Short mmCIF file of C-alpha atoms in Angstrom, two decimals:
data_model
loop_
_atom_site.label_atom_id
_atom_site.label_comp_id
_atom_site.label_asym_id
_atom_site.label_seq_id
_atom_site.Cartn_x
_atom_site.Cartn_y
_atom_site.Cartn_z
CA MET B 844 -38.99 92.65 -71.59
CA ASP B 845 -36.57 90.68 -73.10
CA SER B 846 -38.23 91.09 -76.40
CA ILE B 847 -38.28 94.86 -76.27
CA ILE B 848 -34.54 95.04 -75.56
CA GLU B 849 -34.09 92.46 -78.38
CA ILE B 850 -36.22 94.54 -80.92
CA SER B 851 -34.84 97.87 -79.81
CA LEU B 852 -31.39 96.47 -80.79
CA VAL B 853 -32.51 95.43 -84.32
CA LEU B 854 -34.14 98.86 -84.65
CA LEU B 855 -31.10 100.58 -83.67
CA LYS B 856 -29.32 99.39 -86.83
CA GLY B 857 -31.59 101.41 -88.87
CA ILE B 858 -31.03 104.34 -87.19
CA LYS B 859 -28.03 105.39 -89.17
CA VAL B 860 -29.67 105.24 -92.29
CA THR B 861 -32.82 106.98 -91.14
CA LEU B 862 -30.50 109.97 -89.82
CA ILE B 863 -28.40 110.20 -93.05
CA VAL B 864 -31.61 110.22 -95.15
CA LEU B 865 -33.00 113.06 -92.87
CA PHE B 866 -29.88 115.12 -92.43
CA PHE B 867 -29.28 115.35 -96.53
CA SER B 868 -32.83 115.83 -96.78
CA ILE B 869 -33.15 118.61 -94.53
CA ILE B 870 -30.17 120.30 -96.07
CA PHE B 871 -31.04 119.87 -99.74
CA SER B 872 -34.80 120.64 -99.34
CA THR B 873 -33.93 124.04 -97.36
CA VAL B 874 -31.46 124.93 -100.25
CA ILE B 875 -33.91 124.17 -102.99
CA ALA B 876 -36.92 125.99 -101.10
CA LEU B 877 -34.86 129.13 -100.74
CA VAL B 878 -33.82 129.04 -104.51
CA ALA B 879 -37.21 128.33 -105.93
CA GLY B 880 -39.01 130.35 -103.34
CA LEU B 881 -36.79 133.52 -104.49
CA SER B 882 -37.33 132.44 -108.11
CA ARG B 883 -40.80 132.54 -107.63
CA SER B 884 -40.67 136.06 -106.22
CA SER B 885 -38.55 137.17 -109.01
CA SER B 886 -39.90 139.39 -111.82
CA ASN B 887 -38.06 137.32 -114.52
CA LEU B 888 -41.07 135.66 -116.02
CA LEU B 889 -38.94 132.66 -117.57
CA LEU B 890 -37.40 132.05 -113.98
CA ASN B 891 -40.74 132.25 -112.32
CA LYS B 892 -42.85 130.09 -114.77
CA PHE B 893 -40.18 127.43 -114.73
CA THR B 894 -40.15 127.24 -111.03
CA GLY B 895 -43.61 127.39 -110.83
CA PHE B 896 -43.92 124.05 -112.95
CA TYR B 897 -41.33 122.41 -111.03
CA VAL B 898 -43.26 123.22 -107.60
CA GLU B 899 -46.66 122.01 -109.18
CA ILE B 900 -45.43 118.77 -110.52
CA PHE B 901 -43.72 117.83 -107.22
CA ARG B 902 -46.54 119.17 -104.84
CA GLY B 903 -49.07 117.22 -107.15
CA THR B 904 -47.63 113.83 -107.31
CA SER B 905 -46.96 111.25 -104.53
CA LEU B 906 -43.96 111.06 -102.76
CA ILE B 907 -43.59 107.25 -103.08
CA VAL B 908 -44.17 107.64 -106.90
CA GLN B 909 -41.50 109.86 -106.94
CA LEU B 910 -39.13 107.56 -105.00
CA PHE B 911 -39.92 104.62 -107.27
CA TRP B 912 -39.24 106.92 -110.15
CA PHE B 913 -35.75 107.99 -108.98
CA SER B 914 -34.92 104.26 -107.98
CA TYR B 915 -36.36 102.20 -110.65
CA ALA B 916 -37.66 104.32 -113.51
CA LEU B 917 -34.86 106.48 -114.37
CA PRO B 918 -32.04 103.94 -114.21
CA GLY B 919 -34.15 101.75 -116.54
CA LEU B 920 -35.46 104.48 -118.95
CA PHE B 921 -32.65 106.56 -119.33
CA ASN B 922 -29.64 104.94 -117.79
CA ILE B 923 -29.49 107.31 -115.03
CA HIS B 924 -27.92 106.06 -112.07
CA LEU B 925 -27.95 108.13 -109.11
CA GLY B 926 -25.08 106.10 -107.55
CA SER B 927 -26.78 104.37 -104.75
CA ASP B 928 -30.70 103.89 -103.76
CA ILE B 929 -29.68 106.12 -100.86
CA TRP B 930 -29.16 109.44 -103.00
CA ALA B 931 -32.30 108.41 -104.99
CA GLY B 932 -34.15 108.39 -101.72
CA ILE B 933 -32.67 111.82 -100.46
CA LEU B 934 -33.11 113.38 -103.87
CA ALA B 935 -36.90 112.43 -103.98
CA ILE B 936 -37.68 113.58 -100.77
CA SER B 937 -35.49 116.69 -100.97
CA LEU B 938 -37.37 117.76 -104.37
CA ASN B 939 -40.66 116.94 -102.99
CA TYR B 940 -40.28 118.88 -99.84
CA GLY B 941 -38.32 121.38 -101.32
CA ALA B 942 -41.31 122.13 -103.71
CA TYR B 943 -43.59 122.53 -100.71
CA MET B 944 -41.45 124.79 -98.53
CA SER B 945 -40.53 127.16 -101.41
CA GLU B 946 -44.21 128.06 -101.03
CA ILE B 947 -43.47 129.08 -97.61
CA VAL B 948 -40.52 131.26 -98.85
CA ARG B 949 -42.44 132.79 -101.38
CA GLY B 950 -45.36 133.69 -99.09
CA SER B 951 -43.29 134.77 -96.47
CA ILE B 952 -41.56 137.33 -98.91
CA ALA B 953 -44.53 138.84 -100.19
CA ALA B 954 -45.87 139.03 -96.32
CA VAL B 955 -43.10 141.44 -95.41
CA ALA B 956 -44.62 145.08 -95.49
CA PRO B 957 -44.26 147.29 -98.66
CA GLY B 958 -43.15 150.07 -96.58
CA GLN B 959 -39.90 147.89 -95.99
CA THR B 960 -39.01 148.02 -99.71
CA GLU B 961 -39.93 151.51 -99.71
CA ALA B 962 -37.81 152.69 -96.99
CA SER B 963 -34.79 150.68 -98.47
CA ILE B 964 -35.17 152.29 -101.94
CA ALA B 965 -35.40 155.78 -100.04
CA LEU B 966 -31.98 154.62 -98.59
CA ASN B 967 -30.80 153.89 -102.22
CA MET B 968 -30.12 150.27 -101.44
CA SER B 969 -29.98 147.90 -104.42
CA LYS B 970 -32.33 145.15 -105.36
CA PHE B 971 -29.72 142.70 -104.03
CA GLN B 972 -29.37 144.59 -100.68
CA ARG B 973 -33.06 145.47 -100.27
CA MET B 974 -33.57 141.35 -100.44
CA ARG B 975 -30.65 140.51 -98.17
CA MET B 976 -30.61 143.03 -95.48
CA VAL B 977 -34.08 144.04 -95.08
CA ILE B 978 -36.72 141.31 -96.65
CA LEU B 979 -35.07 138.13 -96.11
CA PRO B 980 -34.28 138.89 -92.58
CA GLN B 981 -37.66 139.38 -91.93
CA ALA B 982 -39.07 136.63 -94.20
CA VAL B 983 -36.94 134.16 -92.69
CA ARG B 984 -38.68 134.91 -89.01
CA MET B 985 -42.04 134.37 -90.65
CA MET B 986 -40.82 130.99 -92.34
CA LEU B 987 -39.71 129.37 -89.30
CA PRO B 988 -42.60 128.23 -87.49
CA GLU B 989 -43.42 126.62 -90.48
CA TYR B 990 -40.50 125.26 -91.59
CA GLY B 991 -39.84 123.56 -88.27
CA ASN B 992 -43.39 121.75 -89.13
CA TYR B 993 -41.88 120.54 -92.37
CA LEU B 994 -38.81 119.34 -90.81
CA ILE B 995 -41.01 117.16 -88.69
CA GLN B 996 -42.63 115.84 -91.92
CA ILE B 997 -39.48 115.14 -93.52
CA LEU B 998 -38.40 112.75 -90.78
CA LYS B 999 -41.55 110.83 -91.16
CA ALA B 1000 -41.36 110.67 -94.80
CA THR B 1001 -37.97 109.24 -94.60
CA SER B 1002 -39.51 105.87 -93.26
CA LEU B 1003 -40.85 105.51 -97.01
CA VAL B 1004 -37.33 104.68 -98.20
CA SER B 1005 -37.70 101.43 -96.82
CA LEU B 1006 -40.07 100.65 -99.69
CA ILE B 1007 -36.89 101.24 -101.96
CA GLY B 1008 -35.01 98.59 -99.98
CA LEU B 1009 -33.01 101.05 -97.78
CA THR B 1010 -32.30 99.83 -94.39
CA ASP B 1011 -33.81 102.52 -92.10
CA ILE B 1012 -35.64 102.08 -88.77
CA LEU B 1013 -38.91 100.71 -90.50
CA TYR B 1014 -37.05 98.36 -92.65
CA TYR B 1015 -35.58 96.51 -89.76
CA GLY B 1016 -38.82 96.75 -87.89
CA ASP B 1017 -40.59 94.69 -90.66
CA ILE B 1018 -37.88 92.30 -91.15
CA TYR B 1019 -38.10 91.46 -87.56
CA ARG B 1020 -41.77 91.34 -87.85
CA SER B 1021 -41.66 88.89 -90.70
CA THR B 1022 -39.83 86.33 -88.71
CA HIS B 1023 -41.69 87.28 -85.44
CA LEU B 1024 -45.47 87.61 -86.45
CA SER B 1025 -46.74 87.29 -83.14
CA GLU B 1026 -44.70 90.31 -81.66
CA ALA B 1027 -45.98 92.62 -84.57
CA PRO B 1028 -47.85 95.11 -81.93
CA ILE B 1029 -44.79 95.50 -80.05
CA VAL B 1030 -42.61 95.99 -82.93
CA TYR B 1031 -44.38 98.66 -84.61
CA LEU B 1032 -45.22 100.25 -81.19
CA LEU B 1033 -41.26 100.72 -80.74
CA VAL B 1034 -40.89 101.91 -84.42
CA LEU B 1035 -43.22 104.43 -83.33
CA ILE B 1036 -41.39 105.28 -80.26
CA PHE B 1037 -38.29 105.61 -82.04
CA TYR B 1038 -39.51 108.09 -84.74
CA PHE B 1039 -41.11 110.04 -81.83
CA ILE B 1040 -37.80 110.36 -79.90
CA LEU B 1041 -36.17 111.54 -83.31
CA ALA B 1042 -38.87 114.16 -83.79
CA LEU B 1043 -38.56 115.59 -80.26
CA PRO B 1044 -35.63 117.89 -81.14
CA LEU B 1045 -37.54 118.88 -84.20
CA ILE B 1046 -40.49 119.69 -82.14
CA ALA B 1047 -38.42 121.77 -79.67
CA PHE B 1048 -36.85 123.69 -82.48
CA THR B 1049 -40.50 124.54 -83.92
CA ARG B 1050 -41.58 126.05 -80.44
CA LYS B 1051 -38.56 127.85 -80.05
CA MET B 1052 -38.71 129.30 -83.68
CA GLU B 1053 -42.39 130.32 -82.95
CA LYS B 1054 -41.09 132.43 -80.45
CA VAL B 1055 -38.33 134.03 -82.40
CA SER B 1056 -40.74 134.65 -85.30
CA LYS B 1057 -42.89 136.85 -83.26
CA LYS B 1058 -39.95 139.54 -83.00
CA GLY B 1059 -38.54 141.65 -85.24
CA VAL B 1060 -40.92 141.66 -88.45
CA ALA B 1061 -43.22 144.17 -90.29
CA HIS B 1062 -46.17 142.43 -91.50
CA GLY B 1063 -47.96 143.55 -94.80
CA MET M 144 -33.43 181.80 -107.47
CA SER M 145 -30.37 179.59 -108.37
CA GLU M 146 -30.50 176.53 -110.44
CA PRO M 147 -33.40 174.24 -109.35
CA ILE M 148 -32.50 170.98 -107.37
CA ALA M 149 -35.86 169.48 -108.69
CA LYS M 150 -37.59 170.02 -111.82
CA TYR M 151 -40.95 168.66 -112.63
CA ARG M 152 -42.28 169.19 -116.46
CA ASP M 153 -45.66 168.41 -117.51
CA VAL M 154 -45.76 165.36 -115.09
CA HIS M 155 -48.89 163.10 -115.19
CA LYS M 156 -49.37 160.08 -113.26
CA SER M 157 -52.43 157.85 -113.64
CA PHE M 158 -53.06 154.63 -111.18
CA GLY M 159 -55.50 152.39 -113.74
CA ASP M 160 -58.05 154.73 -115.09
CA VAL M 161 -57.74 157.55 -112.38
CA GLU M 162 -55.71 160.25 -113.28
CA VAL M 163 -53.96 161.52 -110.14
CA LEU M 164 -51.81 164.09 -111.60
CA LYS M 165 -52.76 166.08 -114.15
CA GLY M 166 -49.81 168.37 -115.55
CA ILE M 167 -47.32 169.43 -113.07
CA ASP M 168 -44.67 171.94 -113.69
CA LEU M 169 -42.75 172.54 -110.41
CA ASP M 170 -39.29 173.87 -109.52
CA ILE M 171 -37.46 173.27 -106.08
CA GLY M 172 -34.72 175.63 -105.33
CA PRO M 173 -31.56 174.05 -103.43
CA ALA M 174 -32.46 174.90 -100.01
CA GLU M 175 -36.03 175.61 -100.35
CA LYS M 176 -38.63 174.58 -97.68
CA VAL M 177 -41.90 173.73 -99.66
CA ALA M 178 -45.37 172.71 -97.92
CA LEU M 179 -47.62 170.82 -99.95
CA ILE M 180 -51.35 171.09 -98.69
CA GLY M 181 -54.54 170.30 -100.35
CA PRO M 182 -57.32 167.65 -99.87
CA SER M 183 -56.75 163.92 -99.59
CA GLY M 184 -56.44 162.32 -103.14
CA SER M 185 -55.25 165.41 -104.71
CA GLY M 186 -51.99 163.87 -105.59
CA LYS M 187 -49.80 165.46 -102.78
CA THR M 188 -48.09 162.08 -101.66
CA THR M 189 -47.91 161.35 -105.27
CA ILE M 190 -45.75 164.15 -106.14
CA ILE M 191 -42.90 163.23 -103.52
CA ARG M 192 -43.06 159.56 -104.36
CA LEU M 193 -42.34 160.24 -107.72
CA LEU M 194 -39.41 162.14 -107.16
CA MET M 195 -38.22 159.32 -104.63
CA THR M 196 -38.82 156.87 -107.42
CA LEU M 197 -41.42 154.90 -105.57
CA GLU M 198 -43.76 155.48 -108.65
CA ASN M 199 -42.83 156.47 -112.25
CA PRO M 200 -44.73 159.06 -114.25
CA THR M 201 -47.14 158.38 -116.64
CA SER M 202 -45.73 161.10 -118.81
CA GLY M 203 -43.65 164.22 -118.45
CA THR M 204 -40.07 164.69 -116.95
CA ILE M 205 -38.37 165.07 -113.70
CA GLU M 206 -35.08 166.18 -113.01
CA VAL M 207 -32.80 166.21 -110.22
CA ASN M 208 -29.71 168.19 -110.13
CA GLY M 209 -30.05 168.65 -113.73
CA LYS M 210 -30.16 164.92 -114.41
CA ASN M 211 -33.20 163.28 -115.77
CA LEU M 212 -34.62 160.93 -113.16
CA TRP M 213 -36.66 158.63 -114.99
CA HIS M 214 -34.72 158.43 -118.37
CA MET M 215 -31.43 158.00 -119.30
CA GLU M 216 -29.19 159.02 -122.32
CA SER M 217 -28.50 156.20 -124.66
CA LYS M 218 -27.14 155.91 -128.43
CA ASN M 219 -30.84 156.01 -129.25
CA GLY M 220 -31.72 159.03 -127.33
CA LEU M 221 -33.60 158.66 -123.83
CA VAL M 222 -34.41 155.26 -122.61
CA PRO M 223 -36.43 154.40 -119.40
CA ALA M 224 -33.91 154.32 -116.54
CA ASN M 225 -32.82 150.91 -115.27
CA GLU M 226 -31.94 150.17 -111.93
CA LYS M 227 -28.31 151.28 -111.93
CA TYR M 228 -29.10 154.65 -113.20
CA LEU M 229 -31.80 155.27 -110.87
CA ARG M 230 -29.30 154.38 -107.87
CA GLU M 231 -26.73 157.13 -109.26
CA VAL M 232 -29.76 159.75 -109.42
CA ARG M 233 -31.65 159.29 -106.34
CA GLY M 234 -28.91 159.19 -104.19
CA ASP M 235 -29.50 162.83 -103.11
CA ILE M 236 -33.11 162.36 -102.17
CA GLY M 237 -34.22 161.15 -98.71
CA MET M 238 -37.75 160.64 -97.42
CA VAL M 239 -39.36 159.86 -94.13
CA PHE M 240 -42.83 157.99 -94.20
CA GLN M 241 -45.97 158.47 -92.54
CA HIS M 242 -45.62 155.00 -90.95
CA PHE M 243 -42.19 155.45 -90.20
CA ASN M 244 -40.78 152.33 -91.89
CA LEU M 245 -38.13 151.32 -89.56
CA PHE M 246 -36.46 148.00 -90.24
CA PRO M 247 -38.04 146.20 -87.22
CA HIS M 248 -35.21 143.56 -86.96
CA MET M 249 -32.23 145.82 -86.44
CA THR M 250 -31.37 148.44 -83.45
CA ILE M 251 -31.82 152.05 -83.76
CA LEU M 252 -28.38 152.31 -84.29
CA GLU M 253 -28.19 149.56 -86.99
CA ASN M 254 -31.19 151.31 -88.63
CA CYS M 255 -29.31 154.13 -89.16
CA MET M 256 -25.63 152.76 -90.14
CA THR M 257 -26.81 150.07 -92.69
CA ALA M 258 -27.30 152.33 -95.91
CA PRO M 259 -24.29 154.51 -95.29
CA ILE M 260 -21.99 151.21 -94.75
CA HIS M 261 -23.30 149.38 -97.64
CA VAL M 262 -24.68 151.80 -100.08
CA LYS M 263 -22.18 154.53 -99.48
CA LYS M 264 -19.29 152.18 -98.54
CA GLU M 265 -18.37 154.45 -95.45
CA SER M 266 -16.01 152.79 -92.61
CA LYS M 267 -18.05 151.19 -90.00
CA ALA M 268 -16.63 153.70 -87.62
CA SER M 269 -17.47 156.70 -89.72
CA ALA M 270 -20.95 155.24 -90.20
CA ARG M 271 -21.16 154.86 -86.57
CA LYS M 272 -20.06 158.45 -85.60
CA ARG M 273 -22.40 160.15 -88.15
CA SER M 274 -25.17 157.51 -86.76
CA LEU M 275 -24.93 158.53 -83.18
CA GLU M 276 -24.48 162.39 -84.29
CA MET M 277 -27.76 162.33 -85.74
CA LEU M 278 -29.35 160.23 -83.40
CA GLU M 279 -28.07 162.77 -80.82
CA LYS M 280 -29.47 165.64 -82.79
CA VAL M 281 -32.89 164.22 -82.79
CA GLY M 282 -33.00 163.64 -79.16
CA LEU M 283 -32.49 159.97 -79.18
CA GLY M 284 -28.87 159.52 -78.09
CA ASP M 285 -29.69 157.38 -75.20
CA LYS M 286 -31.87 154.86 -77.14
CA VAL M 287 -29.26 153.51 -79.94
CA ASP M 288 -29.19 149.84 -78.77
CA LEU M 289 -33.10 149.38 -78.45
CA TYR M 290 -35.24 148.21 -81.28
CA PRO M 291 -38.08 149.95 -83.20
CA SER M 292 -41.05 147.92 -81.15
CA GLN M 293 -39.62 149.41 -77.81
CA LEU M 294 -40.13 153.03 -78.86
CA SER M 295 -43.16 155.08 -79.10
CA GLY M 296 -44.50 156.66 -82.31
CA GLY M 297 -42.91 160.23 -82.00
CA GLN M 298 -39.59 158.37 -81.05
CA LYS M 299 -39.98 155.98 -84.10
CA GLN M 300 -40.36 158.93 -86.58
CA ARG M 301 -37.42 160.74 -84.92
CA VAL M 302 -35.12 157.64 -85.74
CA ALA M 303 -36.55 157.57 -89.33
CA MET M 304 -35.26 161.28 -89.66
CA ALA M 305 -31.91 160.51 -88.46
CA ARG M 306 -31.38 157.30 -90.53
CA ALA M 307 -32.45 159.79 -93.75
CA LEU M 308 -30.22 162.45 -92.38
CA VAL M 309 -27.25 159.86 -91.85
CA MET M 310 -27.22 159.62 -95.80
CA ARG M 311 -26.69 163.33 -96.38
CA PRO M 312 -29.80 163.91 -98.62
CA LYS M 313 -29.63 167.34 -100.60
CA ILE M 314 -33.66 167.21 -100.73
CA MET M 315 -35.41 165.66 -98.07
CA LEU M 316 -39.10 164.58 -98.06
CA PHE M 317 -41.86 164.07 -95.53
CA ASP M 318 -45.05 162.26 -96.48
CA GLU M 319 -47.60 163.37 -93.70
CA VAL M 320 -44.65 162.36 -91.03
CA THR M 321 -47.16 163.20 -88.14
CA SER M 322 -50.50 161.77 -89.50
CA ALA M 323 -50.14 158.44 -87.79
CA LEU M 324 -49.06 160.01 -84.24
CA ASP M 325 -51.00 160.53 -81.14
CA PRO M 326 -51.80 163.88 -80.97
CA GLU M 327 -49.23 164.52 -78.00
CA LEU M 328 -46.46 163.05 -79.80
CA VAL M 329 -46.68 165.31 -82.85
CA GLY M 330 -44.91 168.40 -81.08
CA GLU M 331 -41.60 166.40 -80.71
CA VAL M 332 -41.43 165.48 -84.27
CA LEU M 333 -42.44 168.82 -85.73
CA GLU M 334 -39.37 170.25 -83.29
CA VAL M 335 -36.96 168.19 -85.00
CA ILE M 336 -37.82 169.28 -88.72
CA ARG M 337 -38.34 172.86 -87.37
CA ASP M 338 -34.43 172.65 -86.36
CA LEU M 339 -33.74 171.08 -89.59
CA ALA M 340 -35.50 173.91 -91.62
CA LYS M 341 -33.53 176.38 -89.41
CA GLU M 342 -30.15 174.80 -90.50
CA GLY M 343 -30.89 175.66 -94.01
CA ASP M 344 -29.13 174.21 -96.51
CA MET M 345 -31.06 171.12 -97.23
CA ALA M 346 -34.28 171.46 -99.49
CA MET M 347 -37.18 170.37 -97.84
CA ILE M 348 -40.64 169.07 -99.30
CA LEU M 349 -43.34 168.67 -96.63
CA VAL M 350 -46.70 166.94 -97.36
CA THR M 351 -48.66 168.10 -94.12
CA HIS M 352 -51.87 168.99 -92.69
CA GLU M 353 -50.29 170.91 -90.05
CA MET M 354 -51.39 174.39 -91.32
CA ASP M 355 -49.54 176.46 -88.50
CA PHE M 356 -46.61 174.55 -88.99
CA ALA M 357 -46.30 175.17 -92.56
CA LEU M 358 -47.13 179.14 -92.24
CA ASP M 359 -44.22 178.81 -89.62
CA ILE M 360 -41.37 176.87 -91.63
CA ALA M 361 -41.96 177.18 -95.01
CA ASP M 362 -40.75 179.38 -97.76
CA ARG M 363 -43.24 178.41 -99.84
CA VAL M 364 -46.78 176.77 -99.83
CA LEU M 365 -48.27 174.74 -102.64
CA PHE M 366 -52.07 174.24 -102.83
CA LEU M 367 -53.05 170.89 -104.82
CA ASN M 368 -56.56 170.15 -105.60
CA ASP M 369 -57.34 167.62 -108.07
CA GLY M 370 -54.14 166.89 -109.57
CA VAL M 371 -53.08 170.59 -110.33
CA ILE M 372 -51.13 172.99 -108.37
CA GLU M 373 -53.89 175.56 -107.75
CA ALA M 374 -51.97 178.32 -105.94
CA ASP M 375 -48.23 178.74 -105.26
CA GLY M 376 -46.72 181.44 -102.97
CA PRO M 377 -45.44 182.19 -99.95
CA PRO M 378 -47.07 180.89 -96.77
CA SER M 379 -48.43 184.49 -95.83
CA GLU M 380 -50.03 184.67 -99.29
CA ILE M 381 -51.52 181.05 -99.63
CA ILE M 382 -52.60 180.23 -95.94
CA GLY M 383 -52.61 183.84 -94.39
CA ASN M 384 -54.55 185.39 -97.38
CA PRO M 385 -56.16 182.84 -99.57
CA GLN M 386 -57.83 184.03 -103.04
CA SER M 387 -59.56 181.27 -104.48
CA GLU M 388 -62.89 179.85 -103.15
CA ARG M 389 -61.50 176.34 -103.09
CA LEU M 390 -58.61 177.01 -101.13
CA LYS M 391 -60.55 178.99 -98.54
CA ASP M 392 -62.93 176.27 -98.28
CA PHE M 393 -59.97 173.68 -97.70
CA LEU M 394 -58.54 175.90 -95.24
CA SER M 395 -61.61 176.57 -93.07
CA ARG M 396 -61.55 172.79 -92.41
CA PHE M 397 -58.60 173.66 -90.09
CA THR M 398 -59.31 175.88 -87.07
CA SER M 399 -56.25 177.91 -85.75
CA SER M 400 -56.15 181.46 -84.25
CA ASN M 401 -52.69 182.07 -86.16
CA TYR M 402 -54.34 182.71 -89.66
CA SER M 403 -57.36 184.13 -90.81
CA HIS M 404 -58.97 183.30 -93.92
CA SER M 405 -62.55 184.91 -93.87
#
């Protein structure tokens, strides 16, 4: 019992970094996903192809390697320093998940019924107004359940930043285990429980969004 | 007839290898009520979709209010219209669709108010007032805060008409607006269109399979067959006393006691 409390206190020290990385990764990846998803839906061929290239590169390579690039390779090669390792971690996760999530954005926009665009043309709305007032509000409703799923995945992906030396929950768990080898099972059990507790609000969010998304959409 | 509000000149439209319209010449008067009839695939819907700028013609010109719809003046003569130009010329045209196409994420009132506020830059108060008037007119004054999913098909279609009317179109296009409705709901929609037709000042083009209705409200009936206008005249002539074999054959598929075509 004592060791459970002791380990928990150690792991707690890592919560701050995990939450910071999670918070900024969610914000940035969401923005990236929206921008990239809209670019992919655009009729501008250059924008479309360029974004497609970004999406395939980041979906097609491993996140852990991307993390190593941003924190070790880029500074060595080009003398690009992203401030601190925490920003390297956030950037890698955001670009990676932004690429995945942009596909939900693109797919949802494409899934709004074509009649919706026709009705808004008949009301003489501009291209921008059609997107903002008719297409996106419906596309966002369709995106939400899968978006929630990705948030949970981002939380789990934050544990990779311990590999570039960031002091998150898993990092403290590893440190503790290395000096208390016999307690490895209990350490990693607690690490799992910590992540699960952090995921609970995201799981609840996803459930709620599944209900929201059932209303107010014209499927194509 | 005074200066036409819509003018088609040798309009052709192809989808891939299929030529749907094979040279349409057509003038629509400012307050004319025109019914477009003809077998499916004859190009009826395409004619009005071209006018709403939902499709562009493969060749030929369409003018609305004396302005070329698909081409605009420039230093180098006529060039294809851009988005900005299209928005200037299509403002006088409204359309009601077969499948209503209401915005499912907005209430009935918001469906009607959005375009006048954002497109016509009307004040919220005046857009609201006008929307409520139009919803009252189609008999849905008590449903304004509901969402489209809470309405019957006939009610949805009446909302769609109110939404289009709020924009004060000079020409209103009706694309088989009763085809997706249960038979018992058709009447309430036709009733609203009949009232609009009586008011008189708005031109109306109706693609329809309701022959009785066309006979009743239209000033003029066009029979489209295989991409060309085969007959054009008052309903008493076209529906009441058809001349060509094809038209007779087409009409014989609709049973009614109100007209004869034997």
